[in-house]
């Protein structure tokens, strides 16, 4: 069975540009969460989506947005990129928001130059 | 609000020696506790979790962790480490009950370096 898949795996962008990251959850999982992991730190919660609705948002600026599609895949968008947005972006899927078994993808490494 | 503190940023240890990675948490509500492992250039893998019941939980590869409510700790231990255990280890919590949204709060991570 396919696990959580994220694309692209690596990305280099210039300051001020916009980026879209994609996540496909495990089949049957309806909840998707996004985390940002800056080098040397633990992951920080950005968003959680369930049944196409936002269920939680972390302490991130409005430049960060996300959505979930009818097939439960998700996109994370970041506008007006800053150097500090350089990080590993992780997607996690679970059956539901309250389910304690979250499975993580390999992540997308975003470098802003 | 919840927070997680991993007391050691790096833990060097020789192969076949025992190891303990320390984790303390703070929360005003009851929590579930997790340990995740991250190998280089990979995502996070769940190592073990405490939900309820026995305070000692074990993983399939020899790690164990003990939930201590009075000390708000969830330390990870292994009696004999292997080179392949070299990785970053993250402790995490999430609230349970009616307030559970599945949002994970992670510690800063501990790098376990196993030397031959």
mmCIF file of C-alpha atoms in Angstrom:
data_model
loop_
_atom_site.group_PDB
_atom_site.id
_atom_site.type_symbol
_atom_site.label_atom_id
_atom_site.label_comp_id
_atom_site.label_asym_id
_atom_site.label_seq_id
_atom_site.Cartn_x
_atom_site.Cartn_y
_atom_site.Cartn_z
ATOM 1 C CA UNK A 1 0.000 0.000 0.000
ATOM 2 C CA UNK A 2 1.193 3.502 -0.792
ATOM 3 C CA UNK A 3 2.012 5.672 2.176
ATOM 4 C CA UNK A 4 1.661 9.429 2.335
ATOM 5 C CA UNK A 5 3.193 10.927 -0.795
ATOM 6 C CA UNK A 6 4.431 14.476 -1.142
ATOM 7 C CA UNK A 7 5.602 16.382 -4.175
ATOM 8 C CA UNK A 8 7.978 17.768 -5.096
ATOM 9 C CA UNK A 9 10.715 16.353 -2.879
ATOM 10 C CA UNK A 10 12.967 19.372 -3.280
ATOM 11 C CA UNK A 11 12.290 22.911 -4.389
ATOM 12 C CA UNK A 12 14.321 26.096 -4.722
ATOM 13 C CA UNK A 13 12.492 29.421 -4.895
ATOM 14 C CA UNK A 14 13.445 33.076 -4.841
ATOM 15 C CA UNK A 15 12.311 35.526 -2.191
ATOM 16 C CA UNK A 16 8.917 36.990 -3.006
ATOM 17 C CA UNK A 17 7.805 34.045 -5.131
ATOM 18 C CA UNK A 18 4.889 31.758 -4.405
ATOM 19 C CA UNK A 19 5.035 27.993 -3.916
ATOM 20 C CA UNK A 20 2.523 25.125 -3.886
ATOM 21 C CA UNK A 21 3.266 21.849 -2.139
ATOM 22 C CA UNK A 22 1.155 18.742 -2.629
ATOM 23 C CA UNK A 23 0.190 15.809 -0.440
ATOM 24 C CA UNK A 24 -1.708 12.599 -1.118
ATOM 25 C CA UNK A 25 -2.870 10.819 2.048
ATOM 26 C CA UNK A 26 -3.043 7.114 2.636
ATOM 27 C CA UNK A 27 -6.084 5.595 0.978
ATOM 28 C CA UNK A 28 -9.066 5.863 3.321
ATOM 29 C CA UNK A 29 -7.554 8.659 5.408
ATOM 30 C CA UNK A 30 -9.696 11.786 5.448
ATOM 31 C CA UNK A 31 -7.582 14.054 7.647
ATOM 32 C CA UNK A 32 -4.437 15.840 6.478
ATOM 33 C CA UNK A 33 -2.136 18.006 8.575
ATOM 34 C CA UNK A 34 0.803 20.166 7.536
ATOM 35 C CA UNK A 35 3.918 20.831 9.608
ATOM 36 C CA UNK A 36 6.970 23.023 9.099
ATOM 37 C CA UNK A 37 10.312 21.711 10.307
ATOM 38 C CA UNK A 38 13.102 24.259 10.344
ATOM 39 C CA UNK A 39 16.601 22.784 10.443
ATOM 40 C CA UNK A 40 17.523 21.730 13.956
ATOM 41 C CA UNK A 41 14.007 22.091 15.370
ATOM 42 C CA UNK A 42 10.934 19.976 15.873
ATOM 43 C CA UNK A 43 7.992 20.169 13.468
ATOM 44 C CA UNK A 44 5.549 23.044 13.985
ATOM 45 C CA UNK A 45 1.855 22.614 13.232
ATOM 46 C CA UNK A 46 0.550 24.746 10.344
ATOM 47 C CA UNK A 47 -2.889 23.430 9.330
ATOM 48 C CA UNK A 48 -5.244 20.518 9.686
ATOM 49 C CA UNK A 49 -7.983 19.678 7.195
ATOM 50 C CA UNK A 50 -10.760 17.135 7.526
ATOM 51 C CA UNK A 51 -13.494 16.481 5.012
ATOM 52 C CA UNK A 52 -12.291 19.520 3.036
ATOM 53 C CA UNK A 53 -12.724 21.898 5.958
ATOM 54 C CA UNK A 54 -10.035 23.600 7.996
ATOM 55 C CA UNK A 55 -10.091 22.145 11.504
ATOM 56 C CA UNK A 56 -7.038 23.810 12.978
ATOM 57 C CA UNK A 57 -4.476 26.475 12.255
ATOM 58 C CA UNK A 58 -1.131 27.085 13.883
ATOM 59 C CA UNK A 59 0.610 30.376 14.543
ATOM 60 C CA UNK A 60 1.603 31.149 10.958
ATOM 61 C CA UNK A 61 1.006 34.325 8.929
ATOM 62 C CA UNK A 62 -1.728 34.666 6.335
ATOM 63 C CA UNK A 63 0.860 34.074 3.621
ATOM 64 C CA UNK A 64 0.300 30.408 4.395
ATOM 65 C CA UNK A 65 -2.892 28.825 3.104
ATOM 66 C CA UNK A 66 -4.082 25.339 2.308
ATOM 67 C CA UNK A 67 -6.993 23.408 0.925
ATOM 68 C CA UNK A 68 -8.233 19.844 0.705
ATOM 69 C CA UNK A 69 -9.811 18.318 -2.362
ATOM 70 C CA UNK A 70 -12.723 15.853 -2.678
ATOM 71 C CA UNK A 71 -10.228 12.980 -3.005
ATOM 72 C CA UNK A 72 -8.716 14.147 0.338
ATOM 73 C CA UNK A 73 -5.418 15.225 -1.202
ATOM 74 C CA UNK A 74 -4.178 18.596 -0.059
ATOM 75 C CA UNK A 75 -2.136 21.579 -1.167
ATOM 76 C CA UNK A 76 -0.160 24.011 0.943
ATOM 77 C CA UNK A 77 0.452 27.432 -0.584
ATOM 78 C CA UNK A 78 2.954 29.978 0.637
ATOM 79 C CA UNK A 79 2.970 33.474 -0.869
ATOM 80 C CA UNK A 80 5.647 36.165 -0.786
ATOM 81 C CA UNK A 81 8.351 33.735 0.285
ATOM 82 C CA UNK A 82 10.899 34.818 2.883
ATOM 83 C CA UNK A 83 14.304 33.328 3.580
ATOM 84 C CA UNK A 84 12.889 32.093 6.892
ATOM 85 C CA UNK A 85 10.381 29.916 5.067
ATOM 86 C CA UNK A 86 13.212 27.573 4.124
ATOM 87 C CA UNK A 87 12.330 24.314 5.831
ATOM 88 C CA UNK A 88 11.149 20.737 5.448
ATOM 89 C CA UNK A 89 7.384 20.729 5.015
ATOM 90 C CA UNK A 90 5.752 17.572 6.270
ATOM 91 C CA UNK A 91 2.299 16.244 5.542
ATOM 92 C CA UNK A 92 0.601 13.765 7.857
ATOM 93 C CA UNK A 93 -2.569 11.807 7.277
ATOM 94 C CA UNK A 94 -4.916 10.007 9.635
ATOM 95 C CA UNK A 95 -8.356 8.460 9.506
ATOM 96 C CA UNK A 96 -9.827 11.399 11.392
ATOM 97 C CA UNK A 97 -8.550 14.373 13.409
ATOM 98 C CA UNK A 98 -8.972 12.556 16.700
ATOM 99 C CA UNK A 99 -7.276 9.403 15.488
ATOM 100 C CA UNK A 100 -3.941 8.989 17.247
ATOM 101 C CA UNK A 101 -2.154 7.203 14.405
ATOM 102 C CA UNK A 102 -0.694 9.915 12.168
ATOM 103 C CA UNK A 103 1.464 8.827 9.226
ATOM 104 C CA UNK A 104 4.001 11.252 7.808
ATOM 105 C CA UNK A 105 5.257 11.682 4.276
ATOM 106 C CA UNK A 106 8.907 12.133 3.327
ATOM 107 C CA UNK A 107 8.467 15.875 3.191
ATOM 108 C CA UNK A 108 9.252 18.629 0.719
ATOM 109 C CA UNK A 109 12.530 20.446 1.260
ATOM 110 C CA UNK A 110 11.963 24.106 0.361
ATOM 111 C CA UNK A 111 14.955 26.390 -0.004
ATOM 112 C CA UNK A 112 14.333 30.114 -0.447
ATOM 113 C CA UNK A 113 17.256 32.079 -1.859
ATOM 114 C CA UNK B 1 -1.484 25.212 26.066
ATOM 115 C CA UNK B 2 0.966 22.363 25.817
ATOM 116 C CA UNK B 3 4.718 22.231 25.493
ATOM 117 C CA UNK B 4 7.375 19.552 25.214
ATOM 118 C CA UNK B 5 10.962 19.788 26.381
ATOM 119 C CA UNK B 6 13.606 17.338 25.295
ATOM 120 C CA UNK B 7 16.399 17.795 27.754
ATOM 121 C CA UNK B 8 19.293 16.680 25.565
ATOM 122 C CA UNK B 9 19.960 17.980 22.057
ATOM 123 C CA UNK B 10 22.591 15.307 21.373
ATOM 124 C CA UNK B 11 23.282 11.958 22.998
ATOM 125 C CA UNK B 12 26.457 10.149 21.911
ATOM 126 C CA UNK B 13 26.678 6.504 22.957
ATOM 127 C CA UNK B 14 28.703 3.459 22.036
ATOM 128 C CA UNK B 15 27.144 0.500 20.280
ATOM 129 C CA UNK B 16 25.544 -2.068 22.637
ATOM 130 C CA UNK B 17 25.403 0.472 25.485
ATOM 131 C CA UNK B 18 22.104 1.497 27.100
ATOM 132 C CA UNK B 19 20.562 4.870 26.331
ATOM 133 C CA UNK B 20 17.871 7.151 27.721
ATOM 134 C CA UNK B 21 16.392 10.101 25.844
ATOM 135 C CA UNK B 22 14.559 12.437 28.173
ATOM 136 C CA UNK B 23 11.229 14.142 27.528
ATOM 137 C CA UNK B 24 9.144 16.331 29.809
ATOM 138 C CA UNK B 25 5.813 17.883 28.913
ATOM 139 C CA UNK B 26 3.508 20.560 30.224
ATOM 140 C CA UNK B 27 -0.253 20.523 29.741
ATOM 141 C CA UNK B 28 -3.382 21.712 31.520
ATOM 142 C CA UNK B 29 -5.376 18.789 30.075
ATOM 143 C CA UNK B 30 -4.820 15.085 29.719
ATOM 144 C CA UNK B 31 -2.548 14.116 26.850
ATOM 145 C CA UNK B 32 -1.493 11.310 24.608
ATOM 146 C CA UNK B 33 2.284 10.923 24.277
ATOM 147 C CA UNK B 34 4.388 9.822 21.332
ATOM 148 C CA UNK B 35 7.952 9.200 20.250
ATOM 149 C CA UNK B 36 8.789 9.622 16.579
ATOM 150 C CA UNK B 37 12.072 8.792 14.837
ATOM 151 C CA UNK B 38 13.458 10.619 11.815
ATOM 152 C CA UNK B 39 16.267 9.134 9.742
ATOM 153 C CA UNK B 40 18.330 11.483 7.534
ATOM 154 C CA UNK B 41 16.372 12.985 4.657
ATOM 155 C CA UNK B 42 13.199 11.177 5.633
ATOM 156 C CA UNK B 43 9.875 11.945 7.264
ATOM 157 C CA UNK B 44 8.795 10.949 10.753
ATOM 158 C CA UNK B 45 7.998 7.389 11.770
ATOM 159 C CA UNK B 46 5.974 6.564 14.863
ATOM 160 C CA UNK B 47 8.121 4.622 17.305
ATOM 161 C CA UNK B 48 5.658 4.167 20.168
ATOM 162 C CA UNK B 49 2.757 5.854 21.889
ATOM 163 C CA UNK B 50 1.023 6.047 25.241
ATOM 164 C CA UNK B 51 -2.742 6.410 25.166
ATOM 165 C CA UNK B 52 -3.920 4.767 28.384
ATOM 166 C CA UNK B 53 -3.450 1.673 30.501
ATOM 167 C CA UNK B 54 0.012 0.364 31.314
ATOM 168 C CA UNK B 55 2.441 3.231 31.752
ATOM 169 C CA UNK B 56 5.228 1.220 30.102
ATOM 170 C CA UNK B 57 4.978 0.978 26.322
ATOM 171 C CA UNK B 58 7.288 -0.870 23.967
ATOM 172 C CA UNK B 59 8.223 -0.740 20.301
ATOM 173 C CA UNK B 60 8.993 -3.661 18.024
ATOM 174 C CA UNK B 61 12.696 -2.742 17.795
ATOM 175 C CA UNK B 62 13.528 -2.806 21.492
ATOM 176 C CA UNK B 63 12.730 0.744 22.606
ATOM 177 C CA UNK B 64 10.460 1.401 25.559
ATOM 178 C CA UNK B 65 9.061 4.495 27.221
ATOM 179 C CA UNK B 66 7.419 5.025 30.573
ATOM 180 C CA UNK B 67 4.705 7.570 31.250
ATOM 181 C CA UNK B 68 5.187 9.242 34.626
ATOM 182 C CA UNK B 69 2.243 11.505 35.346
ATOM 183 C CA UNK B 70 3.595 12.939 38.597
ATOM 184 C CA UNK B 71 6.842 13.983 36.922
ATOM 185 C CA UNK B 72 5.161 14.794 33.589
ATOM 186 C CA UNK B 73 7.795 12.753 31.799
ATOM 187 C CA UNK B 74 7.908 10.210 28.988
ATOM 188 C CA UNK B 75 11.536 9.123 28.727
ATOM 189 C CA UNK B 76 12.640 6.763 25.959
ATOM 190 C CA UNK B 77 15.048 3.950 26.745
ATOM 191 C CA UNK B 78 16.825 1.101 25.026
ATOM 192 C CA UNK B 79 19.025 -1.419 26.884
ATOM 193 C CA UNK B 80 21.431 -1.974 23.971
ATOM 194 C CA UNK B 81 21.677 0.319 20.951
ATOM 195 C CA UNK B 82 22.804 -0.491 17.409
ATOM 196 C CA UNK B 83 24.509 1.652 14.806
ATOM 197 C CA UNK B 84 21.232 1.636 12.883
ATOM 198 C CA UNK B 85 19.512 3.483 15.764
ATOM 199 C CA UNK B 86 21.431 6.635 14.830
ATOM 200 C CA UNK B 87 18.695 9.157 14.054
ATOM 201 C CA UNK B 88 16.762 12.157 15.355
ATOM 202 C CA UNK B 89 14.133 11.358 17.970
ATOM 203 C CA UNK B 90 11.134 13.561 18.691
ATOM 204 C CA UNK B 91 8.794 13.469 21.661
ATOM 205 C CA UNK B 92 5.280 14.782 20.996
ATOM 206 C CA UNK B 93 1.960 15.285 22.774
ATOM 207 C CA UNK B 94 -1.623 15.843 21.765
ATOM 208 C CA UNK B 95 -4.615 16.521 23.965
ATOM 209 C CA UNK B 96 -7.333 13.915 24.284
ATOM 210 C CA UNK B 97 -10.969 14.077 25.123
ATOM 211 C CA UNK B 98 -13.409 16.551 23.648
ATOM 212 C CA UNK B 99 -10.615 18.974 22.859
ATOM 213 C CA UNK B 100 -8.594 16.549 20.795
ATOM 214 C CA UNK B 101 -7.885 17.852 17.322
ATOM 215 C CA UNK B 102 -4.980 15.565 16.601
ATOM 216 C CA UNK B 103 -2.569 18.520 16.537
ATOM 217 C CA UNK B 104 0.841 17.288 17.617
ATOM 218 C CA UNK B 105 3.169 19.446 19.713
ATOM 219 C CA UNK B 106 6.763 18.369 19.237
ATOM 220 C CA UNK B 107 9.915 18.822 21.251
ATOM 221 C CA UNK B 108 13.105 20.163 19.716
ATOM 222 C CA UNK B 109 14.470 16.709 19.050
ATOM 223 C CA UNK B 110 17.400 14.649 20.330
ATOM 224 C CA UNK B 111 20.109 13.407 18.011
ATOM 225 C CA UNK B 112 21.169 9.906 18.994
ATOM 226 C CA UNK B 113 24.691 9.198 17.722
ATOM 227 C CA UNK B 114 25.704 5.563 18.092
ATOM 228 C CA UNK B 115 29.437 5.017 17.761
ATOM 229 C CA UNK B 116 31.110 1.686 16.907
#
